[in-house]
Every structure is written in C-alpha cells, then in structure tokens.
GROMACS .gro file of C-alpha atoms in nm:
model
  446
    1UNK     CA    1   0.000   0.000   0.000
    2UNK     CA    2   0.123   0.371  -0.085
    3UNK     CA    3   0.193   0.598   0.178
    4UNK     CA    4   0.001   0.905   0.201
    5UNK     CA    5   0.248   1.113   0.378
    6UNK     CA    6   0.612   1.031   0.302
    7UNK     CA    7   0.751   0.989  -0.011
    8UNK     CA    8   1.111   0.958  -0.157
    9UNK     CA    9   1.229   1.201   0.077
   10UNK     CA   10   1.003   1.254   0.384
   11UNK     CA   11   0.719   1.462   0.321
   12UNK     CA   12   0.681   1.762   0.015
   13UNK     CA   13   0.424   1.926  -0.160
   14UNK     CA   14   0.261   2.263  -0.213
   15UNK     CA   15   0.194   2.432   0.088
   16UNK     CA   16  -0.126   2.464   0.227
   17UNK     CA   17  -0.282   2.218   0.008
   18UNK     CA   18  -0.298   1.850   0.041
   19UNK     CA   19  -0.114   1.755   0.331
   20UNK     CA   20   0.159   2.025   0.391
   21UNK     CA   21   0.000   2.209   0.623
   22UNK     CA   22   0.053   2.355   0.963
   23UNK     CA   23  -0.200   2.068   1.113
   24UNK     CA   24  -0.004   1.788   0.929
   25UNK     CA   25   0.333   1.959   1.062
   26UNK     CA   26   0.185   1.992   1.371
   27UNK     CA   27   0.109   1.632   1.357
   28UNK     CA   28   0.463   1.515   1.264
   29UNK     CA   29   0.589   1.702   1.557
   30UNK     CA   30   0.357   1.479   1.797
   31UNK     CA   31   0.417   1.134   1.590
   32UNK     CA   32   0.791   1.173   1.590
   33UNK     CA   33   0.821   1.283   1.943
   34UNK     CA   34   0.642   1.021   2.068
   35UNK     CA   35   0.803   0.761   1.798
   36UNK     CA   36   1.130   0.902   2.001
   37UNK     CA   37   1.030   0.940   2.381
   38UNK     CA   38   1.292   0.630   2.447
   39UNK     CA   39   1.445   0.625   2.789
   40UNK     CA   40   1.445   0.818   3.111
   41UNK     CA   41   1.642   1.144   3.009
   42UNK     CA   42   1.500   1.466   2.894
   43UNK     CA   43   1.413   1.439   2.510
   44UNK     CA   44   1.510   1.742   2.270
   45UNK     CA   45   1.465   1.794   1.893
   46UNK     CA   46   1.691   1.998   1.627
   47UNK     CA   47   1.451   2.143   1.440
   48UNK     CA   48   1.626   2.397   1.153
   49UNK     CA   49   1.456   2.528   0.792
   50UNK     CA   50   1.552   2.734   0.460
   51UNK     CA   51   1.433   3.065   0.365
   52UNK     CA   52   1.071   2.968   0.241
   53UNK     CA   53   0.814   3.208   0.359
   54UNK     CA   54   0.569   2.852   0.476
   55UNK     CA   55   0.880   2.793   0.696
   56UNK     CA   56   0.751   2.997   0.987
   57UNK     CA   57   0.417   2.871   0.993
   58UNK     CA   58   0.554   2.517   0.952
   59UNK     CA   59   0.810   2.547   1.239
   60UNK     CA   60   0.555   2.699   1.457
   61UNK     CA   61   0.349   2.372   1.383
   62UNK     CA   62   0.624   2.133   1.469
   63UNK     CA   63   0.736   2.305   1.764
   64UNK     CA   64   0.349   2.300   1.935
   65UNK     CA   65   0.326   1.906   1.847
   66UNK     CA   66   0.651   1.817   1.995
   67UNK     CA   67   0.632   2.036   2.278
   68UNK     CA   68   0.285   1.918   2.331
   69UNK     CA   69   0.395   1.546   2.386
   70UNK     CA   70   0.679   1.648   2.614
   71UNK     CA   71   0.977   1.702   2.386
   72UNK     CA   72   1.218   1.997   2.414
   73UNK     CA   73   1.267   2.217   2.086
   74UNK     CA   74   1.602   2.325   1.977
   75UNK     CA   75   1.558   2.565   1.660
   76UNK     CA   76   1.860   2.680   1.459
   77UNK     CA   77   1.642   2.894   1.172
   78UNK     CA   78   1.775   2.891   0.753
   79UNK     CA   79   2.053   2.614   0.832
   80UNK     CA   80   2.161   2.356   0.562
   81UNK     CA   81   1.972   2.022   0.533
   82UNK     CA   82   2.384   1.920   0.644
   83UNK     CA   83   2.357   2.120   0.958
   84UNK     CA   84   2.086   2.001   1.115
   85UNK     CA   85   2.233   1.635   1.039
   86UNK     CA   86   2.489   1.737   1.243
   87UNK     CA   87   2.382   1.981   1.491
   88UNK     CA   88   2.092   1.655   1.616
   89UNK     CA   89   2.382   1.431   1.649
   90UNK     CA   90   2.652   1.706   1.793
   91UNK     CA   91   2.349   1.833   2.047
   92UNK     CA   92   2.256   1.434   2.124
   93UNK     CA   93   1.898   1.516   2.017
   94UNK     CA   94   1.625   1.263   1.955
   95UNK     CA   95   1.516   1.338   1.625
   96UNK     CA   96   1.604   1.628   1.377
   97UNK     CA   97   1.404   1.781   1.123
   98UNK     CA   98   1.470   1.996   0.822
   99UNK     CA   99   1.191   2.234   0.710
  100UNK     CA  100   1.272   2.233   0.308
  101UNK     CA  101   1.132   2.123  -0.015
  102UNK     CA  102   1.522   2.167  -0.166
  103UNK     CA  103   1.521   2.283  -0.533
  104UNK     CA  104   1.168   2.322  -0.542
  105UNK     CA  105   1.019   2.678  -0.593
  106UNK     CA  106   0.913   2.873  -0.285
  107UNK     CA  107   0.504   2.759  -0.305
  108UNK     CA  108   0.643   2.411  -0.178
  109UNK     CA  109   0.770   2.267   0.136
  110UNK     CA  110   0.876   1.931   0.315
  111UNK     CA  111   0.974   1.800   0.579
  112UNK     CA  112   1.277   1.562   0.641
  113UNK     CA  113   1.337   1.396   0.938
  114UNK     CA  114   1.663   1.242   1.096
  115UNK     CA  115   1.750   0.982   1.393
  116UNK     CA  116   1.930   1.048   1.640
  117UNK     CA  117   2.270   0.922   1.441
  118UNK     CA  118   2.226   1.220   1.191
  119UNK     CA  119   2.124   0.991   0.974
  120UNK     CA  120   1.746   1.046   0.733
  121UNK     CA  121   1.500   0.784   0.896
  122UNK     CA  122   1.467   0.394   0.739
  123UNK     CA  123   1.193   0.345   0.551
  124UNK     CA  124   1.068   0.107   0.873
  125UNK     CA  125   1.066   0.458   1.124
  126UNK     CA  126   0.932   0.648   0.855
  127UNK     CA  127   0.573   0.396   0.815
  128UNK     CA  128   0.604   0.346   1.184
  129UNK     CA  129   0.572   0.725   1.232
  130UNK     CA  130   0.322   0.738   0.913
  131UNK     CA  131   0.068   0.533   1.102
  132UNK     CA  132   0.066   0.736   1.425
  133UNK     CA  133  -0.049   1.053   1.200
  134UNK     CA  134  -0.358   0.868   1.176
  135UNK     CA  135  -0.375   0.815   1.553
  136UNK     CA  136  -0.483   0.982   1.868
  137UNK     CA  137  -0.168   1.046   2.077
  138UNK     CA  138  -0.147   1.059   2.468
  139UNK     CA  139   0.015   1.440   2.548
  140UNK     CA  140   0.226   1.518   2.792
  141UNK     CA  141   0.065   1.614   3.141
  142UNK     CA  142   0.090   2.028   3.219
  143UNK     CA  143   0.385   1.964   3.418
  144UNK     CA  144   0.589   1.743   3.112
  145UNK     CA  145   0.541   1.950   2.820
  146UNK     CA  146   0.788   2.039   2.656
  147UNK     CA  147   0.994   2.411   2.580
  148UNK     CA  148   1.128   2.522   2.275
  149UNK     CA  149   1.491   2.809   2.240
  150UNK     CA  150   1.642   2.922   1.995
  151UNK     CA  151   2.040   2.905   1.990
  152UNK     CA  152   2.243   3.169   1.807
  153UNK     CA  153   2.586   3.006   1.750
  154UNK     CA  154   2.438   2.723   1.528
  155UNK     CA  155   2.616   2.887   1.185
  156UNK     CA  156   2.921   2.929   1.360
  157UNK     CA  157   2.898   2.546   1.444
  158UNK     CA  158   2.846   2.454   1.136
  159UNK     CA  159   3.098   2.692   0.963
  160UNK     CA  160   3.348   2.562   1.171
  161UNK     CA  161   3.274   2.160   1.112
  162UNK     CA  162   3.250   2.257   0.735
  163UNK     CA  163   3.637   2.429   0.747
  164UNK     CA  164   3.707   2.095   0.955
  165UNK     CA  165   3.660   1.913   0.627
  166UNK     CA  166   3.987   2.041   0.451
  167UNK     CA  167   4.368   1.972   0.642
  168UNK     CA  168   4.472   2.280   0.793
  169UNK     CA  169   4.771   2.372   0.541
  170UNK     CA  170   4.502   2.393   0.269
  171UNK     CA  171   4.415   2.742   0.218
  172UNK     CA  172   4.202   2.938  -0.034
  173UNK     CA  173   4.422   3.258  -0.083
  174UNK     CA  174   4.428   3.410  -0.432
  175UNK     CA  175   4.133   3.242  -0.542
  176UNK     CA  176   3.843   3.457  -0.695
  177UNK     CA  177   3.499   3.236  -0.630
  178UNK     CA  178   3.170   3.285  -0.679
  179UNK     CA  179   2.905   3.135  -0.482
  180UNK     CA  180   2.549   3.127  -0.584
  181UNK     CA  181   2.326   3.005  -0.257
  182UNK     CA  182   1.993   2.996  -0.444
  183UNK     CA  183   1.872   3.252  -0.162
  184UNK     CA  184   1.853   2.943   0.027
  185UNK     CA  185   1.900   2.779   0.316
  186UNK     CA  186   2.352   2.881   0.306
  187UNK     CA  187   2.297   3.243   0.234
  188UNK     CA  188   2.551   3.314   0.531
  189UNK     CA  189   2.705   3.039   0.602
  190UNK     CA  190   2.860   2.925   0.281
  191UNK     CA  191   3.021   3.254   0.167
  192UNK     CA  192   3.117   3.272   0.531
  193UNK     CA  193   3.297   2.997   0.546
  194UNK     CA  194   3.476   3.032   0.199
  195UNK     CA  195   3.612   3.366   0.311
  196UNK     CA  196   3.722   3.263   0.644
  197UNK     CA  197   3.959   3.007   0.409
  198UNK     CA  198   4.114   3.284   0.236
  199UNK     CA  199   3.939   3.324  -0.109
  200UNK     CA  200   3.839   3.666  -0.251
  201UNK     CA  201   3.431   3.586  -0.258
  202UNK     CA  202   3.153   3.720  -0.526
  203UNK     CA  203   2.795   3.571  -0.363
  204UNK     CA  204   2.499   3.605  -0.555
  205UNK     CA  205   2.145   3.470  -0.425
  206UNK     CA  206   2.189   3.602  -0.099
  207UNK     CA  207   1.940   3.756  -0.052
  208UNK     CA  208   1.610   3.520   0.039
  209UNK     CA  209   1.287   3.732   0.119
  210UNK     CA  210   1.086   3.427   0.171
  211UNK     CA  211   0.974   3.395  -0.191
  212UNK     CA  212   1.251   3.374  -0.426
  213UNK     CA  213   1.448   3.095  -0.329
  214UNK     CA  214   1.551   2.875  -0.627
  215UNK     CA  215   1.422   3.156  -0.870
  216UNK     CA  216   1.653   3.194  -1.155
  217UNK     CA  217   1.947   3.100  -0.954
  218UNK     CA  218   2.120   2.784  -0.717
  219UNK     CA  219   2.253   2.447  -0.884
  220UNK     CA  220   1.935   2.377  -1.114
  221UNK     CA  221   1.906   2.742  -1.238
  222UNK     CA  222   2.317   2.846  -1.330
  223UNK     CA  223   2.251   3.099  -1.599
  224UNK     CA  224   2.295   3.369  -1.348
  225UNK     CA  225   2.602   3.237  -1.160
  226UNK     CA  226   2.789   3.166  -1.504
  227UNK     CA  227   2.719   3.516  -1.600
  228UNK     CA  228   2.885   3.595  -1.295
  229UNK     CA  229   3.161   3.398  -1.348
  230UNK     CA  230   3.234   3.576  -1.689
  231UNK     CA  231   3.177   3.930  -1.562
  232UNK     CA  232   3.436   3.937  -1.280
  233UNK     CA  233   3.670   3.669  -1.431
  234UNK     CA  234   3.646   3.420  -1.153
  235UNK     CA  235   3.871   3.087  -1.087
  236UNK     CA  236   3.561   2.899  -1.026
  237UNK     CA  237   3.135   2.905  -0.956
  238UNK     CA  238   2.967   2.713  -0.685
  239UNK     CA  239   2.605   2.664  -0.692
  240UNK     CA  240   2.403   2.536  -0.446
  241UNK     CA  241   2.053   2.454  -0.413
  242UNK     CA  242   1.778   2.578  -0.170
  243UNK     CA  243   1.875   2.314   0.139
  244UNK     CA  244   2.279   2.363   0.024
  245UNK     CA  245   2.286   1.984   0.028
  246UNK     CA  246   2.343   1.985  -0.365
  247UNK     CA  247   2.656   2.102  -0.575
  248UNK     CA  248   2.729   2.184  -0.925
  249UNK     CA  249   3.059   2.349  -1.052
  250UNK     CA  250   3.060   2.606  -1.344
  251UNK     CA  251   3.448   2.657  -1.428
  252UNK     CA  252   3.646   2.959  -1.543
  253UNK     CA  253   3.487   2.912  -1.867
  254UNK     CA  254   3.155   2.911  -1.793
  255UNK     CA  255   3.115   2.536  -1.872
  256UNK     CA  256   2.899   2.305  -1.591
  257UNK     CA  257   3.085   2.082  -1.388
  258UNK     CA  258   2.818   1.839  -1.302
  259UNK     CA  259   2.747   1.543  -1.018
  260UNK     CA  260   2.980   1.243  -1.215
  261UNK     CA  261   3.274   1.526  -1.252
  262UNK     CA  262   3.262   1.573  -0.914
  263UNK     CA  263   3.243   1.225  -0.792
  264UNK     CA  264   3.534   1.157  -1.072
  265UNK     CA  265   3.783   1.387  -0.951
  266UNK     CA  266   3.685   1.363  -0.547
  267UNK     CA  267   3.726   0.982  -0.610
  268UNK     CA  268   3.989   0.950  -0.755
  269UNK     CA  269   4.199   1.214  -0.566
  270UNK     CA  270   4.100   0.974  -0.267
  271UNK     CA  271   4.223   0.723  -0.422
  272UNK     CA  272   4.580   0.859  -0.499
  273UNK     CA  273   4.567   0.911  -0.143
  274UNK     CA  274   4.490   0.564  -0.044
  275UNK     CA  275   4.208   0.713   0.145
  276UNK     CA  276   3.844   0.553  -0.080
  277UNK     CA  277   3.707   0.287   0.064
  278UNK     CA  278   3.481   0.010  -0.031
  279UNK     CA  279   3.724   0.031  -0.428
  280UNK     CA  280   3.515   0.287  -0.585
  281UNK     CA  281   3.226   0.516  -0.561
  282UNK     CA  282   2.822   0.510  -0.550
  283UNK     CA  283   2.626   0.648  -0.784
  284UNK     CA  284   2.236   0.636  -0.943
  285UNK     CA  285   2.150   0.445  -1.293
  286UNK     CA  286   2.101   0.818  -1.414
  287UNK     CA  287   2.531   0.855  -1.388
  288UNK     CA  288   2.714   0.865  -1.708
  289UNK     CA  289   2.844   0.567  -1.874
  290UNK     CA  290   3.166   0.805  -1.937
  291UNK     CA  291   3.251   0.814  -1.512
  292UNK     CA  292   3.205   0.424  -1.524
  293UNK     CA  293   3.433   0.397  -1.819
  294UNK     CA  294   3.681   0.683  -1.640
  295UNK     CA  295   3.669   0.492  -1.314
  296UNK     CA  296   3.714   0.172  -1.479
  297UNK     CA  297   4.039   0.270  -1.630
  298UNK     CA  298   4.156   0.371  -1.307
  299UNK     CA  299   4.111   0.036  -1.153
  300UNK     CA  300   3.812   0.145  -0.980
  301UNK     CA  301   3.430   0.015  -0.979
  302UNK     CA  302   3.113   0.233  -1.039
  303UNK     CA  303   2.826   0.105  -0.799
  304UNK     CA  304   2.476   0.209  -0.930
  305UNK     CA  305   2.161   0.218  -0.734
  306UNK     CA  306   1.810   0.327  -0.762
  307UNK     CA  307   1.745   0.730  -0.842
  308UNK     CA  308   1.779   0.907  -0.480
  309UNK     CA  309   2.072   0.981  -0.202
  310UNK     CA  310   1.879   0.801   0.030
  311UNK     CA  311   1.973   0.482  -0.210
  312UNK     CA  312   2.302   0.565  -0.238
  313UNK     CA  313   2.370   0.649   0.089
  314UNK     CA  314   2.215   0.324   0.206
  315UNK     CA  315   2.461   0.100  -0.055
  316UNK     CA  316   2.734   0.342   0.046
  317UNK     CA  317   2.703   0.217   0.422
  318UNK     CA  318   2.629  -0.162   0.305
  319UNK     CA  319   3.001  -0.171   0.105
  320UNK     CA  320   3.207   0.092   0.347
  321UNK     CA  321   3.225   0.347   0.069
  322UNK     CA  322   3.296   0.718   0.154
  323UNK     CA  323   3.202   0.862  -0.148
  324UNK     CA  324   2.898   0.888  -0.362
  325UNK     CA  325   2.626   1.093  -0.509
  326UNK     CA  326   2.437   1.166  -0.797
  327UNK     CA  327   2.444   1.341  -1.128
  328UNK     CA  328   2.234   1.617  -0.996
  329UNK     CA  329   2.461   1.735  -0.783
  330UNK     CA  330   2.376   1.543  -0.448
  331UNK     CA  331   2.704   1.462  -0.278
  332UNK     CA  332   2.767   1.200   0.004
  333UNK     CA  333   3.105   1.212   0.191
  334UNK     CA  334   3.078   1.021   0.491
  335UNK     CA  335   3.412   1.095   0.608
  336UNK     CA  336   3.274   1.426   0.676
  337UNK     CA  337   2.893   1.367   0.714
  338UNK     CA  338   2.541   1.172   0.719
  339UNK     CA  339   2.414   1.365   0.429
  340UNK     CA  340   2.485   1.498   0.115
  341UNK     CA  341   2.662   1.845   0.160
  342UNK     CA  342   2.699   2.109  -0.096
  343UNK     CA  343   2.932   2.294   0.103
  344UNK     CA  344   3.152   2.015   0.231
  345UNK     CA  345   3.174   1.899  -0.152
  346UNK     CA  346   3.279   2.195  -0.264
  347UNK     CA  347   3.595   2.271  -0.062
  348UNK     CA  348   3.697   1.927  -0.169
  349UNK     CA  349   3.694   2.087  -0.531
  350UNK     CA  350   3.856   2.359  -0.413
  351UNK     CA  351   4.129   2.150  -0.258
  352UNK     CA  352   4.169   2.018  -0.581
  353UNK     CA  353   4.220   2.356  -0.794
  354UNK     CA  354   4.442   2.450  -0.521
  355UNK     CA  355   4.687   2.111  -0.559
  356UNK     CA  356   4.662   2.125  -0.935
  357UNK     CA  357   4.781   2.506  -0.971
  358UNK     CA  358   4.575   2.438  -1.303
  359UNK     CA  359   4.290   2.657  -1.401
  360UNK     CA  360   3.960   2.486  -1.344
  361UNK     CA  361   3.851   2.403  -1.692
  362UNK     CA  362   4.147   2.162  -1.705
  363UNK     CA  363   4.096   2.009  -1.340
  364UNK     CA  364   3.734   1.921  -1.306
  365UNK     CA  365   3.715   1.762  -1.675
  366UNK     CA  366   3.817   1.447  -1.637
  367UNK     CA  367   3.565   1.249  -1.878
  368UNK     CA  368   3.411   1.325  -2.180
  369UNK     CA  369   3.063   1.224  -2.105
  370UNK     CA  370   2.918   1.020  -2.374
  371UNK     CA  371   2.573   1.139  -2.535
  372UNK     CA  372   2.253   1.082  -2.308
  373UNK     CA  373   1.907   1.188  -2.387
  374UNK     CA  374   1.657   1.173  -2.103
  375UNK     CA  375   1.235   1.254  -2.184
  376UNK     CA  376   0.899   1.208  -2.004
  377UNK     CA  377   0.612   1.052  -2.140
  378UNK     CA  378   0.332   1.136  -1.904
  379UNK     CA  379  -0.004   0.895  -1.923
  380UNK     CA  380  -0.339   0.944  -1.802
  381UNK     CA  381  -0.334   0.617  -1.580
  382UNK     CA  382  -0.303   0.211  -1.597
  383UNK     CA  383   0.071   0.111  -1.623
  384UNK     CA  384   0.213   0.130  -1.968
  385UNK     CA  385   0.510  -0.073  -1.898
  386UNK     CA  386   0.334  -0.367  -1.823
  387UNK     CA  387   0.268  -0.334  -2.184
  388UNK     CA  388   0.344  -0.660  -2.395
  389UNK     CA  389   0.425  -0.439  -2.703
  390UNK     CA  390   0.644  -0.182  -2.488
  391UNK     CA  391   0.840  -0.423  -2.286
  392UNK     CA  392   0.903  -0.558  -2.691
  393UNK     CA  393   1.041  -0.222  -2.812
  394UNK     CA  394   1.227  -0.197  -2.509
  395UNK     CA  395   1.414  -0.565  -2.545
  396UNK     CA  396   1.506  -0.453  -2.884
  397UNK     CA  397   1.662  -0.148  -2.766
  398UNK     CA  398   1.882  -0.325  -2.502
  399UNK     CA  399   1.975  -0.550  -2.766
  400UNK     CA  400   2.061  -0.269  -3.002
  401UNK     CA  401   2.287  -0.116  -2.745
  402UNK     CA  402   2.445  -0.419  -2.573
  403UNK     CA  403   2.807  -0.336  -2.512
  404UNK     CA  404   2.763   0.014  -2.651
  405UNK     CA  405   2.567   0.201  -2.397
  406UNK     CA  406   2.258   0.165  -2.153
  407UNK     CA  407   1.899   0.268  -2.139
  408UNK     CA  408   1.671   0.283  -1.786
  409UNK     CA  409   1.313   0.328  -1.810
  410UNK     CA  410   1.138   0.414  -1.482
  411UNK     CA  411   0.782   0.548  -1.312
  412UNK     CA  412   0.814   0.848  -1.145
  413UNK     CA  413   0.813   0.818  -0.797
  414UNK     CA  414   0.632   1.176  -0.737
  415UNK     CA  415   0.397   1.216  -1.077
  416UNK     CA  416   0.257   1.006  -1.397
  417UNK     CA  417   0.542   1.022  -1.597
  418UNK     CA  418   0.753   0.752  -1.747
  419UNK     CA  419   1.085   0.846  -1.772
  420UNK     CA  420   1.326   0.740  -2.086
  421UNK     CA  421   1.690   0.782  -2.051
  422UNK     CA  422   1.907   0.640  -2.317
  423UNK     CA  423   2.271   0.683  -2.373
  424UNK     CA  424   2.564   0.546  -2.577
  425UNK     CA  425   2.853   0.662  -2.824
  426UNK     CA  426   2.626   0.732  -3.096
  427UNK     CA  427   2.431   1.049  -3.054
  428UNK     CA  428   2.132   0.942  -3.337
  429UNK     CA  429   2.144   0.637  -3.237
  430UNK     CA  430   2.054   0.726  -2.884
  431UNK     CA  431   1.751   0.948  -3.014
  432UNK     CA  432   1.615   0.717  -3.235
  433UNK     CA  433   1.628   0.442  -2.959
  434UNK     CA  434   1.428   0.731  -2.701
  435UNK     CA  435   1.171   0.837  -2.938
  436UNK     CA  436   1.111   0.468  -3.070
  437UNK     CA  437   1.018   0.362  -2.673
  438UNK     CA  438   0.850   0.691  -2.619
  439UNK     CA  439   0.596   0.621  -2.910
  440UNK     CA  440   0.512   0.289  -2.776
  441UNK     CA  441   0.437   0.450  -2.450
  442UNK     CA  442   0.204   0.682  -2.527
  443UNK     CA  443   0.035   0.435  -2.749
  444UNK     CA  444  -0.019   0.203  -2.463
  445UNK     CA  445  -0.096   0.480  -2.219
  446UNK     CA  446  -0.387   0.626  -2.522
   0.00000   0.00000   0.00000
C-alpha cells in the first residue's frame, strides 16, 4: 500500500494544500516525538529550515506538536539540510528535522526527518511514524510539556565543522569564487565559510525574502552564476541549491561541472591518497556511462543504485564506501557527514584547484561524457510498462545497445510520468532508440 504522507524524501508538496500544512506539521511534531520518547532522560529535537516564507508557519506547527507530547525544541532557523544532520547528532537530540522542499520553488515545502545518528530515517521509522499521523496520541501532562529556544551560535557550528573538512595547510588565498546560494538555506554560512579560508568571494542569491528561493538562480538554475563567473573573471562558480545539500561546478569558462565530474575527480583524488574505501564510488543508474568507463580505467568500480541519495547512501554504508552521489549534484562524503553536503563537496573541489595550480577548466574535466538523452512521457493512468508491445520495443533497444551504452526506463516516484533515458557513443542512435520507446508508450498509455 502507498503511503500518504512520506515519499522519496520525507514529506513535500505545495503548501497549504494537500497535506503540507501547519495541522499535518503539527502532527509530525507529535508522531515523531512520541516515535522518540525512548528512555528516562529529557528528550530534545533539532529542528532547523531554509528561507521559504511557509517555513515559519511550519516550524511553529512542529514546535506546538513536539512540545505538546513532552519534547524539548532546539531551533537553529535557515541552516543547511547538512547542519541540522549534524547539529541533532553534535546536540545528542532525539530526532532532527529539516523544514525544506530543496530545489523546489518557494510555493512548496517538506519535511525531512533524521535519527538520532544524523542519519534520514529507514523506511521502517518512517511507516512506523506514518501510522501514528492517523492516531490519537497521549500528550504530555501540564507539568511534562515540553519548551522550545532558539540558539544563536548554530552557523558558527556549522561553519566551523564545514572548514574541519579540509587539512589545515590547505588554504584558499588568491582564489576569486563565486558562490550562488539559491537565496537558500547557506545564504551566510557558505560565503562565510569560503572567506574565512582565504578566497576573494563574489555571492549572488543572498538575498532570500521568503519567496525567491531557487528563482533563476542555485545548482538547477546556473545561468545567473555563469554570468557571474564571466563578468568578474572568476577561478571557479559554486552553486548550491535551496537546502545547500546539492553542488554543481561552473568553471572559469563558464562550462557546468556536473554530479559524475565531481564524484570523478573527489574519487579519484582519494584514491591517490589511499584514502576511498569500499574500491570505488556510489552512484544512481542516471550517472554517465563516461565516469564508469573513467573509473574503470583507473582500476576502480562504479556502484549504481536506484534514483535518490537516500539509495546511495544506504549502498554506500552496506560496502564501506565514503564517497557517492548523484548526477544532480547530491554529494555524500561520509568521512565528513550523514548527508549529502553542498558545502563540504565543494571545498573538496577547491582542494583540488588549489593542488593542481591548473585553471579549473582543465581540473574538473576528467571524462568526456558520452551522449545521453533523457524525456517524459506522461499517461493518463493504468501502467504502460506492463505493456506486452512496450516491454518488446524496449528488449530490442537493449539489444541494439548491448556493449555500446545503456537505457533505464522508470515510473516516477512523485507524478505520472515515465521516464526514458538512453545513452551510448552514438548520438542518433541514442535518439532514435528514445523516441522509438517513447511512441510505444504513449500508445499504450492512449
């Protein structure tokens, strides 16, 4: 049975309507509190957000239902998805919860939820908790209930973990950077913590007023941040997106530096070091064949898993890997956290340009990614590729590109889309092999 709450990653959707709302927030708050009320000792929640103007309502809500069932309330306001990760396990809270919806636009919001390890919730706590939403739950008596305080220091704690990341001779002097936050969630604390390392630093979406976060700028919009780039002749771009726990690179150039480039050159720099574990990295079926070739020539293996960092991180911690992510940007360093962190990610980068005394365009390239071609074929209902004359096309087309490249066809987890996603060395070949399985899609779904 589908759950009506949580999803891929905890609970999204537009706010106000359908269930993000301040009642459903409220009732989180009282389902994971009492989910967490374990023990004797005095029971306390990290509860932090991004720059969405639904975020004070929605914090309000979660701090009356855990309050009311006798937890204590820890907020740290527009923190990182990262930071409150860390701040539940550094505080030895309960539960954590991060008040985002990521690179979604402003209307939405979520919430995400993590143990008491810093780690998001198994699938098992999240059901667990999804049933007591539908439940009446005892509250605290007058004298139990819970109190909620704000602490100021929480960006300096995370600004100084983040620094933590990088050995202490590295150093960012001379380099010109610009940082795009996505007037998100690491308007402060990522240009903060850049210039505390030494680098001359050009922010732009800085400046969240509750309704433009993710709006034409951050790591899915990077028009604005390579315009940037250009216009002040910076070393290097980093974009974030609205939660800061996503990364993509636009070098001196201009050109993107995506997810696999990343994972490619943090990998393999490990590597050199004799510091990767589990022999290679983690990445989704939506990673370029070209970083499984690249890795492969360097002795190393590409892991794939199911689209979402909650799947990679959960391989990553079955094989003792320390690096993974996704093409999107997600990245997963467990050396240095729970989660994936834009910030952390980056000043491994940075490290990088700073040991290679080579400009940026010739660092981060390591692969030339071989053509991929992704579309959606939404359908009005019924499953299309149960289809006896789809799941034919489809054979043929793994046939066609056996040894020469890969296709995945999948649902959407979120909406009524099938999504296509071919790729191989030949660029027409991969198009006609898309558009062949698309048009037996949409005849099935008609």
């Amino acid at each position: 049975m589908g759950r009506k709450f949580f999803g891929t990653d905890g609970i999204r959707g537009r706010t106000n309507a359908g269930v993000m709302t301040a009642a459903t927030a409220m009732k989180v708050g009282q389902a994971a509190g009492t989910y967490f009320l374990r023990g004797s000792h005095r029971h306390r929640v990290v509860i932090g957000k991004d720059t969405r103007l639904s975020g004070y309502m929605l914090e309000n809500a979660m701090t009356a239902g855990f309050t009311s069932v006798g937890m204590d309330v820890v907020l740290l306001g527009p923190m990182p998805t990262p930071a409150v990760a860390l701040l539940t396990r550094e505080m030895r809270a309960d539960v954590g919860v991060m008040i985002s919806a990521s690179h979604n636009p402003f209307e939405d919001n979520g919430i995400k939820l993590f143990g008491p390890d810093g780690f998001k919730l198994s699938d098992e706590d999240e059901t667990a908790i999804e049933a007591m939403l539908e439940q009446e739950l005892p509250l605290a008596a007058s004298a139990e209930v819970g109190r909620a305080r704000r602490i100021e220091d929480a960006r300096g704690r995370y600004i100084h973990a983040v620094k933590g990341s990088l050995p202490h001779n590295v150093r960012l002097d001379g380099l010109r950077i610009v940082v795009d936050c996505a007037n998100g969630a690491a308007y402060h604390v990522a240009p903060s913590a850049l210039w505390e390392l030494g680098a001359e630093v050009i922010a732009i979406g800085v400046e969240p007023n509750g309704k433009n976060i993710n709006a034409g700028v951050g790591s899915t919009h990077l028009d604005a941040i390579k315009a940037k780039v250009r216009e002040v002749r910076a070393d290097i771009g980093i974009a974030l997106d609205g939660d800061a726990d996503r990364l993509i690179v636009v070098d001196e150039k201009g050109q993107t530096v995506d997810g696999d480039q990343i994972m490619a050159l943090i990998g393999t720099r490990l590597a050199d070091a004799g510091a990767l574990r589990g022999g290679g990295v983690v990445a989704t079926v939506m990673s370029n064949l070209g970083l499984e070739r690249y890795l492969n020539s360097r002795g190393l293996d590409l892991v794939r898993t199911a689209v979402g960092d909650r799947h990679v991180l959960e391989k990553m911690r079955e094989g003792g890997f320390n690096v993974g992510g996704e093409q999107s940007g997600h990245m997963i360093l467990t050396d240095h956290g729970t989660t994936g962190d834009g910030t952390v990610a980056a000043l491994q980068v940075l490290a990088a340009l700073v040991a290679s005394g080579k400009p940026a365009s010739e660092t981060l390239h390591l692969f030339d990614p071989v053509p991929q071609l992704l579309k959606n074929v939404r359908f009005a209902g019924g499953k299309p590729l149960d289809n006896e004359d789809v799941q034919k096309v489809i054979a043929d087309a793994e046939a066609q590109l056996a040894g020469r490249g890969r296709l995945v066809i999948r649902p959407s987890g979120t909406e009524p889309v099938i999504r296509v996603m071919a790729e191989g060395d030949d660029a027409a070949e991969v198009e006609t092999v898309v558009n062949r399985i698309c048009s037996a899609v949409r005849k099935a779904a008609g």
